Amino acid sequence: MTQINSKIPEGKLAEKWNNYKASQKLVNPANKRRLDVIVVGTGLAGASAAASLGELGFNVLNFCIQDSPRRAHSIAAQGGINAAKNYTNDGDSVYRLFYDTIKGGDYRAREANVYRLAEVSNCIIDQCVAQGVPFAREYGGLLDNRSFGGAQVSRTFYAKGQTGQQLLLGAYSALSRQVGKGSVKLYTRYEMMDVVVVDGKARGIIARNLRTGRLERFFGHAVVIATGGYGNTFFLSTNAMGSNGSAAIQAYKKGAYFANPCYAQIHPTCIPVHGEFQSKLTLMSESLRNDGRIWTPKKKEDAEAIRAGKLKPTQIAEDDRDYYLERRYPAFGNLVPRDVASRAAKERCDAGYGVGTTGLAVYLDFSEAINRLGRDVVEARYGNLFQMYYKIVDENPYETPMMIYPAIHYTMGGIWVDYECMTSVEGLFAIGEANFSDHGANRLGASALMQGLADGYFVLPFTIQNYLADEIRTPRMSTEKEEFVEAENSVQSKIQKLMSIKGNRSVDSIHKDLGHVMWNFVGMGRTKESLEKALEEIKQIKKEFWSNVFIPGESEDLNTELEKALRVADFIEIGYLMAKDALHREESCGGHFREEYQTEEGEAKRQDDKFSYVACWKYEGEDKEPSLLKEPLVYESIHVQQRNYK
C-alpha cells in the first residue's frame, strides 16, 4: 500500500519550522537564474509567491485567468486577516492562535502546518504595512484589531470592509515590481488546461490563451498551483463566477491526491437567495458579528406575519426576540465559528422561525450598536458593507435589520500537500486555498488571507528551494518533447469532443442542476441516503452534460461558453468526489455534518478512533472509482476533545 509521507520535521512543535529552515537545501544566486518556476494564479497566494520567487532571483512565469491580477477573487475578502501580535494585550499568543485554529477546524488539521501558520502570521502584518496596506489604526496610531468567530481575543487586522482588496493591491505592487525588473513574466487571460509530467516530475503546463483560444506549452523546473477553491461546484456561492477547481482536478488526474474534498465551508453571513435567475451570492463580512446581534422571532406567529409582509422586524418587541447564538453559546455568543453559526441558523429556519419571503433568513441587527456607539462609528467600521447590502436588497440596514442566511463560501479540502507544500507529484506544489493543509474541517474567519500570504511570502520561498536545489543540473526542456505534445493533444481532444456535441442544454442550465443536487444532498446537512442519491444524480448529470450540452462559437477564438463548459466538466468530477468523501466519513466534524452523527444538543459528533486522518483520494482512471489513502493525524501538543463554545 502507498505510504503517505508528510515530511514533518523532527523536534518540538515550536522548533520544527526553524529547524527545517536551518537544514534545508539552498540555491545560490547564480543558479537561481537558471531555474524556471511556473506559478498558476495571481490571487494573494499566487501573486505573493510569484513576487517572492522573482525577488529571490528565479525566472517566474505567472499565469492570470483574469485581465489583471487585481481582479483575483482575493479582492472580495472583507473582514480582516489574523495575526498573533497581541497589540490589544488581551492574552493572545502564537500558541493561542494555533490552538484556536486547530479547535476551529474540529481537530482535523495537521498540527505542524497550523503551528507554522500561526508562527509566521506576525511577519505578514509587518510585510503588508511596509507595502503601504492601509490597515485601520487606533487614535494613538497603532494598528487596530477586531474579533472574529472562534476566538476570545481581538487579533484580526482590517481595512474597513475591504481588507482583501488592500492586501491584494500590496501583493500586486510587489508582483508588478518584479514584472518591471524582468524576473517575472506575466501571462494575463491564460488558463491552465493540464500539467505536464516528465519522468514522474512536473515539468510544465498546457495553457489556453483565452483571447485567441490557442493552446500553448510552457516549461518549468517546478509548477505551483495557486488557483483557489472549488466552491462554485454548488453553482450558487459567494465565489466569483470565474473561480473554479479545474487546476486541482487536472493535478489530481496527473497523480496528485485530492484531500478531504467533503470539507466545504458554509458561511453564516450571506445575503439570502432572492430569485431563480441569480448567478451568485453576496457575502456580508463575519466582522459584522462584532457589533451585529443575530436573532429570530420567539413566536412562530410573528415569523409567519413577517413572511406574509404584515409585520416588520422593528415592530417585534425586545422580549419577543430570540438571540439564539447568545442563548446557546454564552461564552462566544455571536462570535462562534462559522459552521456552528450556520447550523444554528438552519435549525431556526427549519423549525419555522425564519424570516424573509422564503423563510430562509435570520436577522443581523445593529440597533443596539448604533444606540451604544453612534451611527458614525458603525458607519466608519462597516459603511461600505452597509452600502453594498442597501444596493442589493433595497433596505437601509441602519434602520432595518439585515437579513442573512448561510451559503457556500470556502473549501477546506483541496490538493494534498506535504509540509513543504509539494503534492504527491514531485515538483508540483499547491498553496493557499488550492491545498488542504491548514484549516481542517472548518476555517476560522480571517484565516484565508493569513494562509494565502503565509504560503506565498514566507513558506514556499523556503520549501521550494529544498526541491530546486537538486534541479540545477536539469536543462530547460523543449516543449516539443513527447510529453508536452501528448498533453496538448489530450486537451485538444477534450475541447473538440465538447464542441461536437451540439446538444440542447446550455452550460449554465446543467451547472444549476449540479448545484441543486449538491446543495440539497451534499449541503449543510448530509445523510447516508442523501449522499448515495447525490452520487447517482451526479452520474446522470455527467451523462447529460457529455451528450446534450450546447457550446456556440468556435474553439480557436474568444469563447466564454467553452471556458465555462470546461470548468463545469471538472465541477461534476469534484462534486462526485465530495459526495463520495462525505459518504465514507461516518462522523460529523466542522463543515461536514452527517445528521446521523450529532450530540443531544445538535452539535457535530466526531469519531476520533475511526476518522482521525486526512482522506487522500487517488485517481484510478476515467469512470473508475478513486482509491482512498489515509494520512493519520497525530497530535503531540494538544488534547483532542469535543468542541465547546458555551
XYZ file of C-alpha atoms in Angstrom:
646
model
C 0.000 0.000 0.000
C 1.211 3.513 -0.811
C 2.501 5.319 2.277
C 1.747 8.991 2.840
C 4.894 10.930 3.714
C 4.032 14.362 5.052
C 7.723 15.216 5.672
C 7.011 16.788 9.053
C 10.347 17.787 10.652
C 11.536 16.192 13.866
C 11.663 18.079 17.150
C 9.336 20.052 19.367
C 6.359 21.688 17.694
C 7.590 25.249 18.284
C 11.012 24.393 16.844
C 10.046 22.444 13.705
C 9.938 25.367 11.262
C 13.203 26.910 12.459
C 14.865 23.516 12.378
C 13.596 22.967 8.846
C 14.910 26.317 7.608
C 18.259 25.726 9.275
C 18.796 22.417 7.497
C 17.065 22.913 4.125
C 18.968 22.955 0.859
C 19.559 26.334 -0.781
C 20.115 27.524 -4.349
C 22.859 30.090 -4.860
C 22.025 33.339 -6.721
C 23.785 32.349 -9.959
C 21.927 29.035 -10.118
C 18.564 30.640 -9.407
C 18.779 32.437 -12.750
C 18.967 29.015 -14.453
C 15.720 27.760 -12.913
C 12.193 28.452 -14.188
C 9.172 28.297 -11.893
C 5.586 28.369 -13.161
C 3.041 29.940 -10.772
C -0.583 29.456 -11.800
C -2.802 32.077 -10.176
C -2.427 35.712 -9.178
C -4.564 35.990 -6.040
C -2.959 36.585 -2.675
C -1.152 33.229 -2.656
C -0.106 33.293 -6.317
C 0.888 36.965 -6.505
C 2.871 36.862 -3.258
C 4.622 33.636 -4.304
C 5.493 34.917 -7.784
C 6.760 38.217 -6.365
C 8.826 36.492 -3.669
C 10.363 33.951 -6.051
C 11.137 36.728 -8.520
C 12.797 38.749 -5.790
C 14.913 35.711 -4.897
C 16.181 35.598 -8.485
C 14.249 32.724 -10.064
C 12.722 33.097 -13.521
C 8.985 33.079 -12.873
C 6.161 32.540 -15.348
C 2.941 33.761 -13.703
C -0.447 32.897 -15.231
C -3.526 35.030 -14.609
C -7.009 33.910 -15.667
C -8.305 37.499 -15.500
C -7.202 40.531 -17.472
C -5.302 41.762 -14.403
C -4.123 40.258 -11.109
C -6.138 42.988 -9.405
C -9.308 41.095 -10.362
C -8.413 37.905 -8.456
C -11.161 36.709 -6.121
C -8.961 37.539 -3.106
C -10.213 41.076 -3.640
C -13.644 40.012 -2.333
C -12.396 39.195 1.191
C -13.845 41.770 3.514
C -13.342 41.426 7.243
C -9.655 41.046 8.005
C -6.530 38.934 8.461
C -5.441 37.166 11.650
C -2.073 37.531 13.359
C -0.826 36.854 16.881
C 0.628 40.324 17.515
C -1.331 40.744 20.770
C -1.467 44.524 20.312
C -4.585 44.650 22.488
C -2.775 42.817 25.322
C -5.770 40.530 25.806
C -3.876 37.261 26.174
C -3.134 36.310 22.568
C -0.032 34.375 21.534
C 1.269 32.207 18.708
C 0.161 29.147 20.649
C -3.349 30.516 21.216
C -3.770 31.312 17.518
C -2.525 27.804 16.730
C -4.904 26.222 19.244
C -7.929 28.266 18.133
C -7.241 27.221 14.527
C -6.917 23.524 15.406
C -10.048 23.645 17.570
C -11.956 25.681 14.978
C -11.097 23.022 12.385
C -12.564 20.402 14.740
C -9.206 18.651 15.225
C -8.912 17.585 11.604
C -5.886 19.699 10.539
C -2.195 18.788 10.519
C -0.648 20.090 13.729
C 2.771 21.115 12.353
C 1.348 23.101 9.431
C -1.072 25.015 11.641
C 1.627 25.957 14.142
C 3.834 27.227 11.313
C 0.924 29.300 10.011
C 0.442 30.919 13.427
C 4.195 31.428 13.760
C 4.636 33.366 10.510
C 1.390 35.349 10.893
C 3.141 38.288 12.545
C 5.587 38.579 9.657
C 2.669 39.032 7.257
C 1.454 42.153 9.036
C 4.939 43.686 9.011
C 5.304 42.870 5.305
C 1.958 44.413 4.399
C 2.493 47.552 6.484
C 5.824 48.029 4.707
C 3.974 47.759 1.393
C 1.631 50.541 2.460
C -1.511 48.500 3.125
C -3.838 50.997 4.892
C -4.845 48.942 7.932
C -7.230 50.612 10.339
C -5.472 52.387 13.190
C -6.413 53.489 16.676
C -6.294 57.094 17.824
C -2.691 56.687 19.014
C -1.527 55.351 15.655
C -1.242 51.655 16.472
C -2.868 49.142 14.177
C -6.420 48.385 15.266
C -7.842 44.910 15.838
C -11.294 43.379 15.984
C -12.699 39.993 16.933
C -13.720 37.162 14.634
C -15.517 33.874 15.184
C -13.906 31.088 17.182
C -11.651 33.364 19.245
C -11.955 35.241 22.522
C -9.217 37.739 21.648
C -9.014 40.580 19.138
C -6.404 39.511 16.599
C -7.928 40.474 13.268
C -6.247 43.336 11.381
C -8.513 45.039 8.867
C -9.005 47.831 6.361
C -12.669 48.728 6.833
C -14.586 46.053 4.874
C -12.027 45.976 2.046
C -9.150 44.035 3.575
C -8.767 41.567 0.712
C -8.660 44.362 -1.832
C -5.982 46.290 0.057
C -3.839 43.209 0.685
C -4.126 42.201 -2.962
C -3.013 45.667 -4.059
C 0.036 45.246 -1.817
C 0.865 41.879 -3.366
C 0.137 43.256 -6.825
C 2.578 46.122 -6.279
C 5.282 43.634 -5.256
C 4.445 41.499 -8.297
C 4.464 44.498 -10.638
C 7.922 45.453 -9.412
C 9.226 42.021 -10.394
C 7.456 42.182 -13.749
C 9.167 45.516 -14.344
C 12.548 44.043 -13.403
C 12.005 41.137 -15.775
C 12.230 38.374 -13.176
C 8.501 37.604 -13.572
C 6.769 37.221 -16.918
C 3.025 37.757 -16.537
C 0.550 35.976 -18.819
C -2.899 37.533 -18.451
C -6.080 35.843 -19.735
C -4.449 32.420 -19.775
C -5.999 29.334 -18.182
C -4.084 26.201 -17.244
C -5.510 23.158 -19.023
C -3.129 20.405 -17.899
C 0.051 19.617 -16.004
C 2.920 18.116 -17.997
C 4.712 15.325 -16.135
C 8.081 14.034 -17.399
C 9.700 11.045 -15.687
C 7.441 11.475 -12.676
C 8.137 15.185 -12.169
C 6.010 18.223 -13.040
C 7.834 19.992 -15.874
C 5.320 22.424 -17.272
C 1.726 23.167 -18.196
C -0.585 23.416 -21.168
C -2.444 26.721 -21.080
C -5.220 28.155 -23.212
C -4.932 31.730 -24.414
C -8.464 32.881 -23.611
C -8.307 35.732 -26.136
C -7.437 33.545 -29.119
C -8.428 30.063 -27.984
C -4.965 28.703 -28.859
C -3.298 26.085 -26.696
C 0.292 26.851 -25.695
C 3.033 24.860 -23.955
C 5.232 26.162 -21.131
C 8.206 24.549 -19.390
C 9.141 24.975 -15.746
C 11.503 23.194 -13.384
C 8.612 23.332 -10.901
C 4.915 24.193 -11.082
C 2.966 25.963 -8.338
C -0.859 25.808 -8.237
C -2.453 28.827 -6.522
C -5.906 28.854 -8.103
C -8.217 28.947 -5.085
C -11.056 26.635 -4.159
C -13.928 24.746 -5.734
C -16.976 26.266 -4.015
C -18.641 27.012 -7.342
C -19.360 23.308 -7.655
C -22.575 24.346 -5.882
C -23.307 26.943 -8.634
C -24.594 29.453 -6.068
C -21.765 30.502 -3.759
C -20.003 33.639 -2.607
C -17.188 32.938 -5.075
C -16.633 34.997 -8.214
C -18.156 33.410 -11.312
C -14.700 32.679 -12.722
C -13.498 30.827 -9.622
C -13.106 27.146 -10.386
C -11.467 23.888 -9.359
C -10.118 22.867 -12.750
C -6.416 23.139 -11.896
C -6.987 20.895 -8.884
C -8.732 18.248 -10.992
C -6.028 18.407 -13.652
C -3.388 17.873 -10.980
C -5.489 15.050 -9.495
C -5.684 13.274 -12.853
C -1.904 13.509 -13.178
C -1.295 11.782 -9.861
C -1.802 14.423 -7.162
C -4.035 13.263 -4.317
C -7.251 15.176 -3.639
C -7.586 15.549 0.133
C -10.752 15.932 2.208
C -12.972 17.110 -0.676
C -16.104 16.970 1.506
C -14.884 19.810 3.743
C -16.785 22.791 2.295
C -17.496 25.819 4.437
C -20.958 27.281 4.770
C -20.621 30.968 5.687
C -23.407 32.116 8.050
C -23.492 35.755 6.996
C -24.622 35.983 3.376
C -27.453 37.802 1.639
C -30.209 35.191 1.106
C -31.172 33.846 -2.316
C -33.689 36.209 -3.907
C -34.562 34.684 -7.277
C -34.386 31.788 -9.731
C -32.086 33.662 -12.096
C -29.433 34.562 -9.562
C -25.900 33.609 -10.592
C -24.005 34.116 -7.317
C -24.447 35.067 -3.665
C -23.006 38.025 -1.801
C -21.035 37.743 1.410
C -21.637 40.047 4.359
C -18.390 40.013 6.318
C -18.088 37.987 9.502
C -16.729 41.179 11.065
C -20.341 42.373 11.226
C -20.892 39.838 14.009
C -18.695 42.006 16.260
C -21.430 44.602 16.640
C -24.451 42.974 14.988
C -26.710 40.671 17.021
C -28.381 37.694 15.330
C -31.989 36.867 16.142
C -35.311 35.439 15.030
C -38.780 35.997 16.496
C -39.554 33.880 19.568
C -43.115 33.333 18.376
C -43.897 31.427 15.219
C -46.906 33.653 14.583
C -44.597 36.691 14.470
C -42.303 34.928 11.990
C -45.306 33.991 9.852
C -46.569 37.584 9.939
C -43.143 38.879 8.853
C -43.022 36.376 5.983
C -46.503 37.496 4.909
C -45.464 41.164 4.972
C -47.874 42.010 7.794
C -45.193 42.802 10.352
C -41.795 44.500 10.283
C -38.820 43.360 12.361
C -38.653 46.758 14.055
C -42.157 46.093 15.413
C -41.009 42.992 17.304
C -40.543 43.847 20.995
C -37.150 43.127 22.564
C -38.621 40.441 24.819
C -40.036 38.684 21.747
C -36.635 38.341 20.031
C -34.595 35.163 20.320
C -30.892 35.976 20.223
C -30.288 32.284 19.746
C -26.491 32.282 19.452
C -26.177 34.253 22.683
C -28.675 31.875 24.281
C -26.985 28.657 23.135
C -23.312 29.738 23.320
C -22.985 32.353 26.094
C -19.149 32.279 26.164
C -18.755 33.122 22.454
C -22.219 34.451 21.584
C -22.431 35.794 18.052
C -18.744 35.007 17.519
C -18.979 31.212 17.388
C -17.196 29.590 14.413
C -18.873 29.686 11.026
C -20.018 26.071 10.915
C -21.681 26.381 14.326
C -23.434 29.646 13.427
C -24.570 28.264 10.069
C -26.157 25.145 11.518
C -27.856 27.198 14.227
C -29.425 29.464 11.577
C -30.600 26.453 9.585
C -32.111 24.890 12.718
C -34.132 28.042 13.482
C -35.390 28.322 9.910
C -36.201 24.607 9.682
C -38.168 24.964 12.924
C -40.350 27.669 11.361
C -38.817 30.816 12.832
C -37.120 32.044 9.641
C -37.927 35.427 8.129
C -37.974 36.999 4.664
C -40.358 35.937 1.918
C -38.893 32.434 1.776
C -38.457 31.849 5.493
C -34.787 31.098 4.846
C -33.263 34.085 6.623
C -32.462 35.384 10.097
C -31.797 38.928 11.260
C -28.435 40.626 11.860
C -29.365 43.674 13.896
C -27.222 46.770 14.552
C -29.753 48.833 16.506
C -28.058 48.149 19.870
C -24.613 49.043 18.469
C -25.920 52.234 16.857
C -27.537 53.296 20.144
C -24.376 52.430 22.098
C -21.678 53.732 19.740
C -23.467 56.138 17.440
C -24.203 55.718 13.755
C -20.982 57.472 12.732
C -18.818 54.874 14.498
C -20.746 51.958 12.964
C -20.511 53.639 9.557
C -16.757 54.114 9.942
C -16.318 50.400 10.655
C -18.737 48.853 8.179
C -20.006 51.609 5.895
C -19.095 50.019 2.562
C -20.731 46.724 3.616
C -23.921 48.517 4.603
C -23.901 50.342 1.277
C -23.473 47.066 -0.611
C -26.380 45.492 1.280
C -28.592 48.505 0.556
C -27.831 48.364 -3.175
C -28.702 44.662 -3.386
C -31.676 44.394 -1.020
C -33.026 47.975 -1.196
C -33.382 48.203 2.579
C -31.411 50.516 4.847
C -29.549 48.348 7.389
C -29.057 51.340 9.690
C -32.827 51.391 10.164
C -33.920 47.785 9.438
C -32.006 44.643 10.475
C -30.077 42.884 7.729
C -31.395 39.527 6.569
C -28.736 36.813 6.305
C -28.584 33.080 5.605
C -25.727 30.563 5.212
C -24.138 29.979 1.798
C -21.198 28.061 0.343
C -18.073 30.146 0.767
C -14.680 28.401 1.107
C -13.349 24.892 0.591
C -11.011 23.476 3.203
C -10.304 20.395 1.109
C -8.001 20.571 -1.883
C -4.831 19.171 -3.352
C -2.912 17.148 -0.778
C 0.494 18.611 0.062
C 3.238 17.692 2.468
C 4.927 20.058 4.929
C 6.837 21.590 2.004
C 3.606 22.400 0.098
C 4.525 19.767 -2.507
C 1.862 17.424 -3.827
C 2.272 13.682 -4.358
C 3.716 14.584 -7.791
C 7.334 15.692 -7.467
C 7.881 19.305 -8.476
C 4.159 20.138 -8.306
C 3.307 22.472 -5.426
C -0.035 23.852 -4.220
C -0.570 26.868 -1.961
C -3.417 28.905 -0.498
C -6.986 27.644 -0.806
C -5.894 25.260 -3.568
C -4.330 22.948 -0.972
C -5.920 21.259 2.025
C -3.327 21.819 4.706
C -4.124 24.454 7.311
C -7.803 24.559 8.284
C -9.087 21.073 8.950
C -12.857 20.587 8.731
C -13.711 24.273 9.187
C -11.891 27.552 8.572
C -11.950 30.323 11.131
C -12.772 33.761 9.784
C -9.821 35.951 8.690
C -7.593 32.888 8.246
C -7.887 32.592 4.447
C -5.891 35.767 3.844
C -3.446 34.647 6.501
C -2.821 31.279 4.835
C -2.572 32.686 1.310
C 0.052 35.261 2.247
C 1.868 32.929 4.644
C 2.311 30.332 1.896
C 3.316 32.873 -0.749
C 5.621 35.161 1.208
C 7.081 33.014 3.977
C 6.664 29.265 3.347
C 7.000 28.356 -0.334
C 10.107 30.550 -0.961
C 11.925 28.318 1.550
C 10.449 24.909 0.803
C 10.614 25.081 -2.998
C 14.365 25.635 -2.785
C 14.726 22.326 -0.994
C 13.407 20.728 -4.192
C 15.021 23.022 -6.752
C 18.486 22.599 -5.247
C 18.565 19.159 -6.889
C 17.315 20.514 -10.233
C 20.140 22.912 -11.096
C 21.646 20.332 -13.480
C 18.326 19.826 -15.264
C 18.456 21.795 -18.530
C 15.440 23.632 -19.851
C 13.385 21.181 -21.871
C 11.963 21.731 -25.322
C 8.190 21.926 -25.336
C 8.347 19.752 -28.446
C 9.127 16.868 -26.120
C 6.724 13.945 -26.413
C 5.059 14.518 -23.027
C 4.184 18.129 -23.931
C 2.752 17.109 -27.294
C 0.671 14.330 -25.752
C -0.694 16.627 -23.043
C -1.702 19.263 -25.607
C -3.318 16.662 -27.854
C -5.300 15.324 -24.907
C -6.639 18.797 -24.106
C -7.407 19.477 -27.767
C -9.299 16.185 -27.994
C -11.395 17.101 -24.956
C -12.239 20.507 -26.429
C -13.210 19.048 -29.782
C -15.392 16.460 -28.097
C -17.247 19.204 -26.234
C -17.645 21.367 -29.327
C -19.008 18.470 -31.381
C -21.862 17.532 -29.030
C -24.230 20.298 -30.268
C -26.973 19.326 -27.818
C -29.952 21.237 -26.437
C -28.756 22.299 -22.974
C -26.815 25.412 -22.044
C -23.779 25.040 -19.825
C -25.389 27.099 -17.062
C -28.566 25.002 -17.007
C -26.568 21.823 -16.372
C -24.395 23.604 -13.804
C -27.584 24.680 -11.991
C -28.761 21.062 -11.932
C -25.466 20.088 -10.338
C -25.790 22.937 -7.841
C -29.267 21.825 -6.768
C -28.037 18.271 -6.172
C -25.007 19.488 -4.227
C -26.950 21.905 -2.003
C -29.874 19.576 -1.355
C -27.906 16.372 -0.779
C -24.291 17.410 -0.003
C -25.020 20.708 1.728
C -25.319 21.781 5.364
C -26.940 18.514 6.457
C -25.858 15.196 4.942
C -27.117 11.653 5.426
C -26.127 8.268 4.061
C -29.286 8.260 1.937
C -28.803 11.809 0.608
C -25.186 11.159 -0.337
C -25.988 7.910 -2.116
C -28.698 9.768 -4.022
C -26.225 12.545 -4.871
C -23.756 10.052 -6.332
C -26.426 8.615 -8.614
C -27.731 12.046 -9.607
C -24.229 13.312 -10.420
C -23.635 10.308 -12.670
C -26.786 11.225 -14.591
C -25.741 14.882 -14.795
C -22.363 13.814 -16.188
C -24.100 11.679 -18.797
C -26.432 14.556 -19.715
C -23.541 17.016 -19.935
C -21.424 14.875 -22.255
C -24.359 14.024 -24.532
C -26.549 17.128 -24.577
C -24.561 20.289 -23.837
C -24.500 23.029 -26.475
C -21.497 25.318 -26.898
C -21.833 28.057 -29.528
C -18.935 29.631 -31.419
C -15.535 28.235 -32.287
C -12.866 26.644 -30.118
C -9.993 28.694 -31.521
C -11.476 32.030 -30.614
C -12.642 34.024 -27.602
C -15.358 31.696 -26.291
C -16.621 32.187 -22.742
C -19.170 29.375 -23.056
C -16.374 26.931 -23.844
C -14.453 28.242 -20.831
C -17.482 27.581 -18.633
C -18.065 24.140 -20.149
C -14.516 23.012 -19.436
C -14.901 24.133 -15.819
C -18.335 22.558 -15.354
C -16.960 19.245 -16.641
C -14.469 19.470 -13.793
C -17.088 20.598 -11.246
C -19.016 17.405 -11.999
C -15.904 15.379 -11.152
C -15.362 17.401 -7.964
C -19.000 17.038 -6.923
C -18.735 13.280 -7.208
C -15.532 13.273 -5.130
C -17.166 15.465 -2.478
C -20.179 13.175 -2.143
C -18.007 10.051 -2.075
C -15.732 11.503 0.590
C -18.715 12.654 2.676
C -20.311 9.209 2.427
C -17.182 7.409 3.615
C -16.636 9.790 6.576
C -19.185 8.442 9.050
C -18.871 11.244 11.580
C -19.639 14.940 11.872
C -16.801 17.449 12.072
C -16.679 21.140 11.223
C -18.299 21.870 7.874
C -19.055 18.170 7.313
C -22.290 17.459 9.198
C -23.703 13.966 8.953
C -27.120 14.138 10.604
C -26.722 10.577 11.909
C -23.732 11.721 13.988
C -24.657 14.553 16.324
C -24.801 15.116 20.069
C -28.026 15.510 22.029
C -27.562 19.277 21.716
C -27.302 19.033 17.920
C -23.535 19.619 17.751
C -21.064 17.798 15.487
C -20.029 14.408 16.858
C -16.632 13.137 15.747
C -15.382 9.551 15.799
C -11.717 10.056 16.549
C -10.977 6.363 16.850
C -12.074 5.804 13.244
C -11.620 9.028 11.268
C -8.718 10.999 12.708
C -6.954 11.134 9.351
C -6.676 13.082 6.124
C -8.657 11.302 3.401
C -6.499 11.303 0.262
C -8.245 10.261 -2.945
C -6.158 8.844 -5.778
C -7.301 8.935 -9.402
C -7.575 5.463 -10.927
C -8.828 6.326 -14.418
C -11.845 7.722 -16.256
C -15.157 6.475 -14.811
C -13.295 4.289 -12.312
C -13.794 4.688 -8.567
C -10.903 6.520 -6.882
C -8.928 4.713 -4.191
C -8.573 6.012 -0.640
C -5.262 6.598 1.136
C -5.045 7.835 4.719
C -2.630 10.209 6.419
C -3.035 9.741 10.196
C -3.396 12.923 12.239
C -1.208 12.758 15.319
C -1.473 15.474 17.972
C 1.520 15.776 20.268
C 0.980 19.217 21.802
C -2.780 19.454 22.359
C -5.513 17.422 23.950
C -8.174 16.419 21.441
C -11.655 16.939 22.861
C -15.239 17.733 21.928
C -15.511 21.351 20.808
C -17.310 23.566 23.304
C -18.142 27.216 22.662
C -20.585 27.526 25.545
